[in-house]
Amino acid sequence: MHVVTLDSDTDFDGWRKAARALAMNDVRPADVSWRVKGAAPDLFDDQADTQLPEVPKGAFSVPASFMELAESAILHSDPNRFTLLYRLLWRLRTNHDLMDIATDPDVAQANALARAVRRDVHKMHAFVRFREVGRERESRYVAWFEPEHHIVERAAPFFARRFADMPWSILTPELSAHWDGSRVSFTPGVSKAEAPTEDRLEEVWLRYYASIFNPARLKVKAMEKEMPKKYWQNLPEAKLIQPLIAAASRRTTEMIADEGTEPHKPQKRVEETAMTRQPKAHAHAAVESSRDVEPADLQTLREEAASCRACPLWKDATQTVFGEGPAHAPLMLVGEQPGDKEDLAGHPFVGPAGQMLDRALEEAGIDRSKVYVTNAVKHFKFVPRGKIRLHQKPATPEIKACRQWYERELAAIRPALVVAMGATAAQAVFGKITQVTKNRGHIVDLPEGAQAMITVHPSYLLRLPDAEAKAREYELFVKDLKIAAAALKRAHAA
Ligand code: URA
C-alpha cells in the first residue's frame, strides 16, 4: 500500500505530483491511500508515507479538461475525491478520450463534485456580507461564512478585486481570508463553536484578531497559491506581517455594504420546457456563430451558463445573469448586459433601465410576464470607482464569446420575434455590427427562423440630459415596441 499525505485539503500540486509518479509506475488506485496532514486518523494513520516511486522517462499527457476538472473537484469535501481523481488519471493512460464519456461513473462523479464546488464558490461570492467592526482608525470589514467545501482560497481573489479599496476579513470555520489593500493572506479558521452571530461578530473578531497576526499562524501554503513567489523571498515576518498589521489599523473611508449589496434573492426557476435534456455540446466553448444550435431546456442552459468562462468577465461579476421568462415566449427582448442591480439580484432588467422598460412595455400593450427577457452578454462588465461600479460597454470578443447563450436561448424558446435593444444586442442578434438609428423599427427575417427588430436601449433614455429629448425619445421607444406588438399579432394570426 502506498500512503501519500497531502499538505492540506486543497493541495492540488501535491496530489498531482504524487498521482503522476504513481500512475506512471502503474500503481493501481486500490493500492494508494490518500490522507491530509492534520486530518482525522485513518486506517493507515500509524504508517509513514511511502517513498514516491521514481518518475520513469517519457511523457504522460492528460487532456486539459481533466486538469481543469480535477482542480475544482479536489476542493470538494468528499474524502474520497483524491482516490476518485487518481482512478481517473490512471484510466486516462489507456483511454485518452475517457473525459468525453459523460456517462462513465467516475467521470460523472468528478463532474458532479466540480459542479458542487463551483456552486459553493458562487454562493460565497453572492452571499458574503461584510460588517464594519472597530472604530475609526481600527475599523475593518468582517464577514462570517460557512462554505460547504474547501473553497476559501478559490473564492478570495474575487473579494480582493471587488472590494479592493478596503481592508476586509472573511472568517470561516476552516480558513480565514484577509485583504490589506495589496494582498490576500490566510490564517486558520474560527471554530464553529465560536461562530459569530450578527451581534457577536465584533466580539469574536476582536478576540480572533488578537490571535491571528502572529507569523506562526499564517497559512503559508494557502498564501503561496494567491501570491507570486517573488513576494516570498523573506517570508514571513518582514514583508507580510507588517503590512497586515498596518492595514488592520488603517482608516477605512468607504462602506462596503451599501443598499446595492442587499442579499440577492435565490434565482427564480424559469418554466421548464417539455424538451428532454440535451448533451452539453457547447458548454463553456466560445462559439462565434452557428445556425444549427440544438435546443436544450432553459434550466439546463441556465445551469451551464452559471459556470461559463468563455470570456474573462465572470471573474469580477457576482454571477451569470441568465434570461428569464416563459419557456415558449413569443417575444424575446435582448438587452446589452446586466447592470449593477441585476448583477447583485441575478435577474435581468430589475434596475432603473428595467423600470423604464416596464413602463414602455405597458404603454405599448405588452405584458412583460409573457416576454422572455435576456441580455447579449450575461456578466456585468464594470470598473470599480470607490464604492461604485461603473458600467463598461462590452467589447466585441465578449459579445462573441457570449453569443452561444443567446443562440441556445433562441433555439430553446423559438420566439416569433426578437427585439434587440441597443447596439450590443443588435450585434448579438444579427451576428455583426448593425447601426441602431438607421435600422430601428423595421421587422426583418432572421436566418434562424424568427423575425427581429432593433430599437434603442432603455438606458439610452435614462442618460439623456434634457427632459424634452427624453420625452421625445421615450415616445419613439414606445412606438417601436408598438410595431413589435403589431408584428407579434400578425405572427399569431398567421
Ligand atoms: N441593461 C441591460 O442591458 N440589461 C439589464 O439587465 C439591465 C440593464
mmCIF file of C-alpha atoms in Angstrom, residues 49-225:
data_model
loop_
_atom_site.group_PDB
_atom_site.id
_atom_site.type_symbol
_atom_site.label_atom_id
_atom_site.label_comp_id
_atom_site.label_asym_id
_atom_site.label_seq_id
_atom_site.Cartn_x
_atom_site.Cartn_y
_atom_site.Cartn_z
ATOM 1 C CA ASP A 49 4.308 7.950 3.930
ATOM 2 C CA THR A 50 5.784 5.633 1.387
ATOM 3 C CA GLN A 51 8.500 6.975 -0.826
ATOM 4 C CA LEU A 52 7.072 8.012 -4.166
ATOM 5 C CA PRO A 53 8.410 5.860 -6.983
ATOM 6 C CA GLU A 54 10.815 7.435 -9.484
ATOM 7 C CA VAL A 55 9.050 9.001 -12.427
ATOM 8 C CA PRO A 56 10.062 6.952 -15.459
ATOM 9 C CA LYS A 57 11.214 8.721 -18.600
ATOM 10 C CA GLY A 58 8.601 9.550 -21.207
ATOM 11 C CA ALA A 59 5.687 11.887 -21.453
ATOM 12 C CA PHE A 60 2.317 11.341 -19.845
ATOM 13 C CA SER A 61 -0.041 13.951 -21.127
ATOM 14 C CA VAL A 62 -3.602 14.233 -19.928
ATOM 15 C CA PRO A 63 -6.347 16.331 -21.503
ATOM 16 C CA ALA A 64 -6.548 19.913 -20.253
ATOM 17 C CA SER A 65 -10.222 19.267 -19.473
ATOM 18 C CA PHE A 66 -9.184 16.691 -16.868
ATOM 19 C CA MET A 67 -6.767 19.044 -15.137
ATOM 20 C CA GLU A 68 -9.352 21.791 -15.070
ATOM 21 C CA LEU A 69 -11.958 19.429 -13.653
ATOM 22 C CA ALA A 70 -9.539 17.992 -11.084
ATOM 23 C CA GLU A 71 -8.544 21.454 -9.842
ATOM 24 C CA SER A 72 -12.170 22.125 -8.955
ATOM 25 C CA ALA A 73 -13.193 18.638 -7.823
ATOM 26 C CA ILE A 74 -10.285 18.426 -5.389
ATOM 27 C CA LEU A 75 -11.831 21.277 -3.394
ATOM 28 C CA HIS A 76 -14.891 19.149 -2.612
ATOM 29 C CA SER A 77 -15.341 17.967 0.958
ATOM 30 C CA ASP A 78 -15.809 14.334 -0.125
ATOM 31 C CA PRO A 79 -12.891 12.439 1.484
ATOM 32 C CA ASN A 80 -12.779 10.034 -1.470
ATOM 33 C CA ARG A 81 -12.063 12.710 -4.053
ATOM 34 C CA PHE A 82 -8.300 12.082 -4.191
ATOM 35 C CA THR A 83 -8.899 8.413 -4.905
ATOM 36 C CA LEU A 84 -11.565 9.168 -7.498
ATOM 37 C CA LEU A 85 -9.319 11.626 -9.327
ATOM 38 C CA TYR A 86 -6.377 9.269 -9.183
ATOM 39 C CA ARG A 87 -8.546 6.469 -10.608
ATOM 40 C CA LEU A 88 -9.499 8.771 -13.491
ATOM 41 C CA LEU A 89 -5.894 9.728 -14.111
ATOM 42 C CA TRP A 90 -4.812 6.096 -14.029
ATOM 43 C CA ARG A 91 -7.548 5.151 -16.506
ATOM 44 C CA LEU A 92 -6.642 8.063 -18.791
ATOM 45 C CA ARG A 93 -3.310 6.422 -19.562
ATOM 46 C CA THR A 94 -5.090 3.791 -21.612
ATOM 47 C CA ASN A 95 -8.204 5.722 -22.592
ATOM 48 C CA HIS A 96 -7.270 9.243 -23.582
ATOM 49 C CA ASP A 97 -10.868 10.096 -24.514
ATOM 50 C CA LEU A 98 -12.289 8.995 -21.182
ATOM 51 C CA MET A 99 -13.315 12.536 -20.198
ATOM 52 C CA ASP A 100 -15.654 12.688 -23.193
ATOM 53 C CA ILE A 101 -17.718 9.797 -21.840
ATOM 54 C CA ALA A 102 -20.112 11.749 -19.644
ATOM 55 C CA THR A 103 -21.944 8.568 -18.613
ATOM 56 C CA ASP A 104 -18.832 6.900 -17.206
ATOM 57 C CA PRO A 105 -19.486 6.701 -13.417
ATOM 58 C CA ASP A 106 -16.070 8.152 -12.486
ATOM 59 C CA VAL A 107 -16.358 10.988 -14.995
ATOM 60 C CA ALA A 108 -19.922 11.716 -13.908
ATOM 61 C CA GLN A 109 -18.955 11.739 -10.247
ATOM 62 C CA ALA A 110 -15.970 14.030 -10.793
ATOM 63 C CA ASN A 111 -18.165 16.373 -12.820
ATOM 64 C CA ALA A 112 -20.716 16.411 -10.015
ATOM 65 C CA LEU A 113 -18.023 17.252 -7.451
ATOM 66 C CA ALA A 114 -16.656 20.078 -9.603
ATOM 67 C CA ARG A 115 -20.158 21.442 -10.137
ATOM 68 C CA ALA A 116 -20.868 21.437 -6.408
ATOM 69 C CA VAL A 117 -17.602 23.278 -5.783
ATOM 70 C CA ARG A 118 -18.408 25.917 -8.399
ATOM 71 C CA ARG A 119 -21.855 26.370 -6.888
ATOM 72 C CA ASP A 120 -20.321 26.813 -3.470
ATOM 73 C CA VAL A 121 -17.873 29.435 -4.769
ATOM 74 C CA HIS A 122 -20.745 31.206 -6.434
ATOM 75 C CA LYS A 123 -22.756 31.146 -3.192
ATOM 76 C CA MET A 124 -19.844 32.601 -1.278
ATOM 77 C CA HIS A 125 -19.410 35.380 -3.840
ATOM 78 C CA ALA A 126 -23.083 36.198 -3.703
ATOM 79 C CA PHE A 127 -23.865 35.830 -0.011
ATOM 80 C CA VAL A 128 -20.905 37.133 1.943
ATOM 81 C CA ARG A 129 -21.993 40.300 3.757
ATOM 82 C CA PHE A 130 -19.419 42.473 5.498
ATOM 83 C CA ARG A 131 -19.955 44.424 8.683
ATOM 84 C CA GLU A 132 -17.743 47.251 9.812
ATOM 85 C CA VAL A 133 -16.118 46.403 13.117
ATOM 86 C CA GLY A 134 -13.858 48.540 15.246
ATOM 87 C CA ARG A 135 -13.906 52.289 15.267
ATOM 88 C CA GLU A 136 -12.205 54.941 13.223
ATOM 89 C CA ARG A 137 -8.595 54.018 12.550
ATOM 90 C CA GLU A 138 -9.132 50.474 13.780
ATOM 91 C CA SER A 139 -12.079 49.700 11.572
ATOM 92 C CA ARG A 140 -12.202 46.752 9.254
ATOM 93 C CA TYR A 141 -14.901 44.948 7.310
ATOM 94 C CA VAL A 142 -15.542 41.481 8.585
ATOM 95 C CA ALA A 143 -17.839 38.712 7.407
ATOM 96 C CA TRP A 144 -18.642 35.217 8.596
ATOM 97 C CA PHE A 145 -19.369 32.487 6.074
ATOM 98 C CA GLU A 146 -19.670 28.705 6.182
ATOM 99 C CA PRO A 147 -18.767 27.132 2.855
ATOM 100 C CA GLU A 148 -19.631 23.503 2.237
ATOM 101 C CA HIS A 149 -16.337 22.762 0.515
ATOM 102 C CA HIS A 150 -12.704 23.857 0.706
ATOM 103 C CA ILE A 151 -13.211 26.952 -1.392
ATOM 104 C CA VAL A 152 -11.920 29.920 0.613
ATOM 105 C CA GLU A 153 -8.669 30.217 -1.374
ATOM 106 C CA ARG A 154 -10.546 29.846 -4.652
ATOM 107 C CA ALA A 155 -13.174 32.432 -3.727
ATOM 108 C CA ALA A 156 -10.963 35.053 -2.045
ATOM 109 C CA PRO A 157 -9.449 36.798 -5.125
ATOM 110 C CA PHE A 158 -12.931 37.839 -6.209
ATOM 111 C CA PHE A 159 -13.388 39.842 -3.000
ATOM 112 C CA ALA A 160 -9.925 41.360 -3.370
ATOM 113 C CA ARG A 161 -10.867 42.668 -6.811
ATOM 114 C CA ARG A 162 -14.357 43.682 -5.858
ATOM 115 C CA PHE A 163 -13.532 45.372 -2.548
ATOM 116 C CA ALA A 164 -10.032 46.485 -3.415
ATOM 117 C CA ASP A 165 -10.225 49.751 -1.516
ATOM 118 C CA MET A 166 -10.910 48.490 1.949
ATOM 119 C CA PRO A 167 -9.406 46.034 4.398
ATOM 120 C CA TRP A 168 -11.621 43.035 4.947
ATOM 121 C CA SER A 169 -11.567 39.628 6.566
ATOM 122 C CA ILE A 170 -13.800 36.684 5.848
ATOM 123 C CA LEU A 171 -13.925 34.251 8.743
ATOM 124 C CA THR A 172 -14.889 30.663 8.046
ATOM 125 C CA PRO A 173 -14.604 27.512 10.150
ATOM 126 C CA GLU A 174 -11.677 26.135 8.180
ATOM 127 C CA LEU A 175 -9.659 29.065 6.914
ATOM 128 C CA SER A 176 -9.976 32.822 7.120
ATOM 129 C CA ALA A 177 -9.031 35.182 4.319
ATOM 130 C CA HIS A 178 -7.791 38.749 4.777
ATOM 131 C CA TRP A 179 -7.177 41.627 2.403
ATOM 132 C CA ASP A 180 -4.912 44.513 3.360
ATOM 133 C CA GLY A 181 -5.297 46.556 0.194
ATOM 134 C CA SER A 182 -2.471 44.861 -1.672
ATOM 135 C CA ARG A 183 -2.509 41.161 -0.935
ATOM 136 C CA VAL A 184 -4.639 38.327 0.312
ATOM 137 C CA SER A 185 -3.463 36.314 3.296
ATOM 138 C CA PHE A 186 -4.896 33.313 5.069
ATOM 139 C CA THR A 187 -4.994 32.295 8.703
ATOM 140 C CA PRO A 188 -6.707 29.391 10.466
ATOM 141 C CA GLY A 189 -10.483 29.455 10.699
ATOM 142 C CA VAL A 190 -12.769 30.290 13.570
ATOM 143 C CA SER A 191 -14.162 27.181 15.238
ATOM 144 C CA LYS A 192 -17.819 26.549 14.654
ATOM 145 C CA ALA A 193 -18.408 26.744 18.364
ATOM 146 C CA GLU A 194 -17.286 30.361 18.120
ATOM 147 C CA ALA A 195 -19.464 31.090 15.088
ATOM 148 C CA PRO A 196 -20.314 34.760 15.438
ATOM 149 C CA THR A 197 -23.906 35.836 15.270
ATOM 150 C CA GLU A 198 -24.674 39.316 13.927
ATOM 151 C CA ASP A 199 -24.435 40.650 17.449
ATOM 152 C CA ARG A 200 -21.278 38.810 18.377
ATOM 153 C CA LEU A 201 -19.313 39.410 15.184
ATOM 154 C CA GLU A 202 -17.314 42.266 16.599
ATOM 155 C CA GLU A 203 -16.541 40.495 19.837
ATOM 156 C CA VAL A 204 -15.400 37.307 18.046
ATOM 157 C CA TRP A 205 -13.375 39.335 15.557
ATOM 158 C CA LEU A 206 -11.506 41.232 18.254
ATOM 159 C CA ARG A 207 -10.571 38.026 20.015
ATOM 160 C CA TYR A 208 -9.586 36.403 16.741
ATOM 161 C CA TYR A 209 -7.662 39.456 15.614
ATOM 162 C CA ALA A 210 -5.590 39.373 18.762
ATOM 163 C CA SER A 211 -4.568 35.815 17.964
ATOM 164 C CA ILE A 212 -4.013 35.745 14.220
ATOM 165 C CA PHE A 213 -1.390 38.299 13.358
ATOM 166 C CA ASN A 214 1.250 36.032 14.590
ATOM 167 C CA PRO A 215 3.630 34.797 11.935
ATOM 168 C CA ALA A 216 3.368 31.232 13.104
ATOM 169 C CA ARG A 217 -0.335 31.189 12.373
ATOM 170 C CA LEU A 218 -0.230 32.366 8.792
ATOM 171 C CA LYS A 219 -1.193 29.688 6.321
ATOM 172 C CA VAL A 220 1.910 29.800 4.207
ATOM 173 C CA LYS A 221 0.764 27.239 1.640
ATOM 174 C CA ALA A 222 -2.535 28.963 1.115
ATOM 175 C CA MET A 223 -0.839 32.321 0.741
ATOM 176 C CA GLU A 224 1.643 30.988 -1.760
ATOM 177 C CA LYS A 225 -1.164 30.000 -4.047
#
